[in-house]
Structure formats: structure tokens, C-alpha cells
Coordinates of C-alpha atoms in Angstrom, one line a residue:
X1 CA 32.2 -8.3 -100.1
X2 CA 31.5 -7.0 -96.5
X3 CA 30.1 -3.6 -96.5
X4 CA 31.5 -1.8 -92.9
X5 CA 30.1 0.8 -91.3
X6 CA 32.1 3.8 -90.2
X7 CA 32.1 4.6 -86.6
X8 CA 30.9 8.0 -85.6
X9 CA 33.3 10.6 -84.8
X10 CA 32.9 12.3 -81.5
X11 CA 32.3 16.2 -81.8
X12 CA 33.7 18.1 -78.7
X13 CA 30.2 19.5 -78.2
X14 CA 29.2 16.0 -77.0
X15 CA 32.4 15.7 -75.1
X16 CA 32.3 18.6 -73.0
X17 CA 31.9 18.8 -69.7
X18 CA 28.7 19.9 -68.2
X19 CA 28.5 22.0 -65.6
X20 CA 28.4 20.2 -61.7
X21 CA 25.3 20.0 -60.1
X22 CA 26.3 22.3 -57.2
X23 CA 26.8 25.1 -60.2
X24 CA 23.5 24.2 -62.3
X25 CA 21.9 24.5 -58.3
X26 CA 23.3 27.9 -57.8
X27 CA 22.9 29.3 -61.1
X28 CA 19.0 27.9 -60.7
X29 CA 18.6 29.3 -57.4
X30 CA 19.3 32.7 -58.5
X31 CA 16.9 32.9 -61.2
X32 CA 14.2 32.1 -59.2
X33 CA 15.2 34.5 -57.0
X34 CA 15.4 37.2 -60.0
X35 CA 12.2 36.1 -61.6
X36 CA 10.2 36.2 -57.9
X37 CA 12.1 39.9 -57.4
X38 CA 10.2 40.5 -61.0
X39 CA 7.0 39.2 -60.0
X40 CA 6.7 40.6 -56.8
X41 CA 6.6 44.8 -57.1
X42 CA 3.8 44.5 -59.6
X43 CA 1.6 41.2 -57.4
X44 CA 2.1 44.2 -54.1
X45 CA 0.9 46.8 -56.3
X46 CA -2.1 44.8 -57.6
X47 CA -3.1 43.5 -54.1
X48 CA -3.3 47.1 -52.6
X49 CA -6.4 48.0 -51.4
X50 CA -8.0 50.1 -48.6
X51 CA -6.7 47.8 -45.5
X52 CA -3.5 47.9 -47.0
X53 CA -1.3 45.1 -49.1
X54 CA -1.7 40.8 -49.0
X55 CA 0.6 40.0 -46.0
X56 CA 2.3 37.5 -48.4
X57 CA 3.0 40.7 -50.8
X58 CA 4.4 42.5 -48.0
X59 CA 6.4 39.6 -46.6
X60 CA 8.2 38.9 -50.4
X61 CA 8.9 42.7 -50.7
X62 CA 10.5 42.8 -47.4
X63 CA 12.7 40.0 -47.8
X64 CA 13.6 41.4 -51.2
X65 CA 13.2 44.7 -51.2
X66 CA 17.2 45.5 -51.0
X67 CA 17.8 43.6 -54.4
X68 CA 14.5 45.4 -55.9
X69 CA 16.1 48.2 -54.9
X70 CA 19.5 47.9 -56.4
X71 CA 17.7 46.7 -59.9
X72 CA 15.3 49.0 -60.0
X73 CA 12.3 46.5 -60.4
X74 CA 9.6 48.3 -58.9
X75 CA 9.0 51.2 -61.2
X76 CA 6.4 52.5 -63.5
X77 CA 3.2 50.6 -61.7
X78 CA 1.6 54.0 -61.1
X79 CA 1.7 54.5 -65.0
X80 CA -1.9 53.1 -65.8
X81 CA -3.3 54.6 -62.4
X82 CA -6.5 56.8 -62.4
X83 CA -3.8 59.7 -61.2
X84 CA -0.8 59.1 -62.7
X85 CA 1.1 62.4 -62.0
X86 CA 2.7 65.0 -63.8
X87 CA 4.6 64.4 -67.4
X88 CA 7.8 65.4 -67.8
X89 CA 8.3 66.5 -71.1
X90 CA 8.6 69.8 -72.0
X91 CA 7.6 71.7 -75.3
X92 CA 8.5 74.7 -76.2
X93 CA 8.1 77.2 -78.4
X94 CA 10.4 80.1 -79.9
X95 CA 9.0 82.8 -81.2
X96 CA 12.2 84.8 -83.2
X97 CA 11.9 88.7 -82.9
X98 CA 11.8 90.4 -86.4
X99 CA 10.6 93.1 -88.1
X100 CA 9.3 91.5 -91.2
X101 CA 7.0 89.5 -89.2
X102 CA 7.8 86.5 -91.6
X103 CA 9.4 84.4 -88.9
X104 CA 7.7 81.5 -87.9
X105 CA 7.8 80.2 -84.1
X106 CA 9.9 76.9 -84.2
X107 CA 8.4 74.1 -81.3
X108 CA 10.8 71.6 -79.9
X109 CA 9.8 69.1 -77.4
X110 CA 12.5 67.7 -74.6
X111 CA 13.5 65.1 -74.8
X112 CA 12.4 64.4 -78.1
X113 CA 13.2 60.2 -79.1
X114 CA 13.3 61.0 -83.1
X115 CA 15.9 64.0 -82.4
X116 CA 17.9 62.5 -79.4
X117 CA 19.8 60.1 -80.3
X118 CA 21.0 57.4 -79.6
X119 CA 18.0 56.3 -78.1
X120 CA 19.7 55.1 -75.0
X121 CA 20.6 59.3 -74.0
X122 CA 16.5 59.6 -74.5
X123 CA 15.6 57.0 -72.4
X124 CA 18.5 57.9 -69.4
X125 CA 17.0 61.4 -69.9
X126 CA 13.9 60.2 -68.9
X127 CA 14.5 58.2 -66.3
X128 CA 16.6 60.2 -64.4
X129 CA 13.9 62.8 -64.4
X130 CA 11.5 60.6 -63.2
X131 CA 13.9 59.5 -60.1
X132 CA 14.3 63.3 -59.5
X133 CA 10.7 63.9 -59.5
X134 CA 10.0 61.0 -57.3
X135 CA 12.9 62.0 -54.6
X136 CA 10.9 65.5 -54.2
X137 CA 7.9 66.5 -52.2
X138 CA 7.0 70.3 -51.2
X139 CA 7.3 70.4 -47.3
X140 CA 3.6 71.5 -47.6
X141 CA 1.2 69.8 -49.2
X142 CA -1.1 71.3 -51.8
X143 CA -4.5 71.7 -51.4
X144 CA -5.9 69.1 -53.5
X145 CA -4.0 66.5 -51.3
X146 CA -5.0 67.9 -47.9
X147 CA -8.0 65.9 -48.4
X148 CA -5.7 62.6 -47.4
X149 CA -2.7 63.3 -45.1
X150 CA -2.3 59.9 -44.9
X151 CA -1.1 59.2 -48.5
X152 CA 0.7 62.9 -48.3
X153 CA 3.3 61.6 -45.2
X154 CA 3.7 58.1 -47.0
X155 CA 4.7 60.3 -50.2
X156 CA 7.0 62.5 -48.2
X157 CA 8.8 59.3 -46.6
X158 CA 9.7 58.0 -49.8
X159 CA 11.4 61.5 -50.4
X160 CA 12.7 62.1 -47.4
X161 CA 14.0 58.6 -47.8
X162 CA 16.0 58.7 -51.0
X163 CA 17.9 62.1 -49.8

């Protein structure tokens, strides 16, 4: 007897279209554009020195600087700098007014990740502070920075910038 051998059933992952060529193009094109607007804020920031940036760091930021921008890819490369800046946490501490003198001071720190939550509210906290703290510069500089007016005006730009 004559064993036969059952033909494979299509499955409509196999019969699906794929996508055209023009789409797979497009959709290609745009994440090299994303992953260059990633690559680019920190490659400037790493090729900065005292005659200023590459030219081909410069040149990519330029072109891309309006969708940098609107993502908000070119943040937090000042964090592992010699001078970071100022923190903005705060702690404080509440010392309650009593007689019996058996009241301890209770600490909080803002914004605190283990008492905020969901995490999300801490990290919006933050950021927004940072983009306010950014967006202002005293119209004088203090002393320590009189020492370069240089990187005091190119501060103040970006502020007077974001307003």
C-alpha cells in the first residue's frame, strides 16, 4: 500500500503581505535618521575642546538640531563633568515645637523616588526642574564666573533663548 504524504497547510503568517519597498525605505530612512539624532548630541559634546567642536559635529547638529530639540535628545551630558552644577533636591527638616522636648525633627527630601509615586510624577518632577534651572541665568554673573565671560554670554543665550 502507497503511503502519501499530506501537503502542508498554508498559515496566514506566510501568506501575508509584506510591506512595499517604498514603505520598508521610508520606515528605514527614519531610523537612521533617529539613531544619528541619538548619536550626535553626545559625539558634539565629546569632541569639544578649546578651539571649539569637530566641524562634522557642528554640521550634524545643525541640520538636526530642530528634531533634537523637539525629542529632547541632548540632555544630561554635563552630568559626569568636572562642574556639574547645582542639585536640585531639597531636604528638609521639621523641627515640631513642644514643650516636653520629646519631639523628634522629621527629614523629608523632595522629590523623594521611594515616597513619590508613581515613579513617572518623580521623574517629571525632576525633569521639569532641571528645564527651569537651565532656562535661568542672573543678569549678572557671579564672581566665580567672571573669570570667563565667554562661557557666561554662551550660558545667558541659551536662557535668553528658551524665554
Amino acid at each position: 500500500m502507497a503511503t502519501t504524504i499530506d501537503e502542508p497547510k498554508t498559515s496566514p503568517i506566510s501568506t501575508a503581505k509584506s510591506p512595499k519597498r517604498g514603505v520598508k525605505l521610508f520606515v528605514s530612512l527614519l531610523l537612521a535618521v533617529h539613531l544619528l539624532a541619538v548619536f550626535v548630541p553626545p559625539y558634539r559634546f565629546a569632541t569639544r575642546g578649546p578651539r571649539g567642536t569637530a566641524p562634522t559635529a557642528e554640521g550634524m547638529f545643525g541640520l538636526l538640531k530642530p528634531y533634537i530639540d523637539f525629542t529632547y535628545l541632548d540632555h544630561g551630558y554635563f552630568f559626569f563633568a568636572p562642574n556639574p552644577g547645582a542639585s536640585h533636591l531639597m531636604e528638609v527638616t521639621v523641627t515640631p515645637d513642644n514643650s516636653d522636648g520629646d519631639a523628634k525633627p522629621i527629614t523629608r527630601r523632595y522629590p523623594n523616588r521611594d515616597q513619590d509615586w508613581p515613579r513617572l510624577l518623580y521623574h517629571r518632577h525632576f525633569m521639569l526642574s532641571e528645564w527651569l534651572n537651565s532656562g535661568f541665568a542672573p543678569s549678572t554673573p557671579p564672581a566665580d564666573i567672571l573669570q570667563s565671560p565667554e562661557e557666561w554670554n554662551s550660558g545667558n543665550g541659551n536662557a535668553r533663548s528658551t524665554r
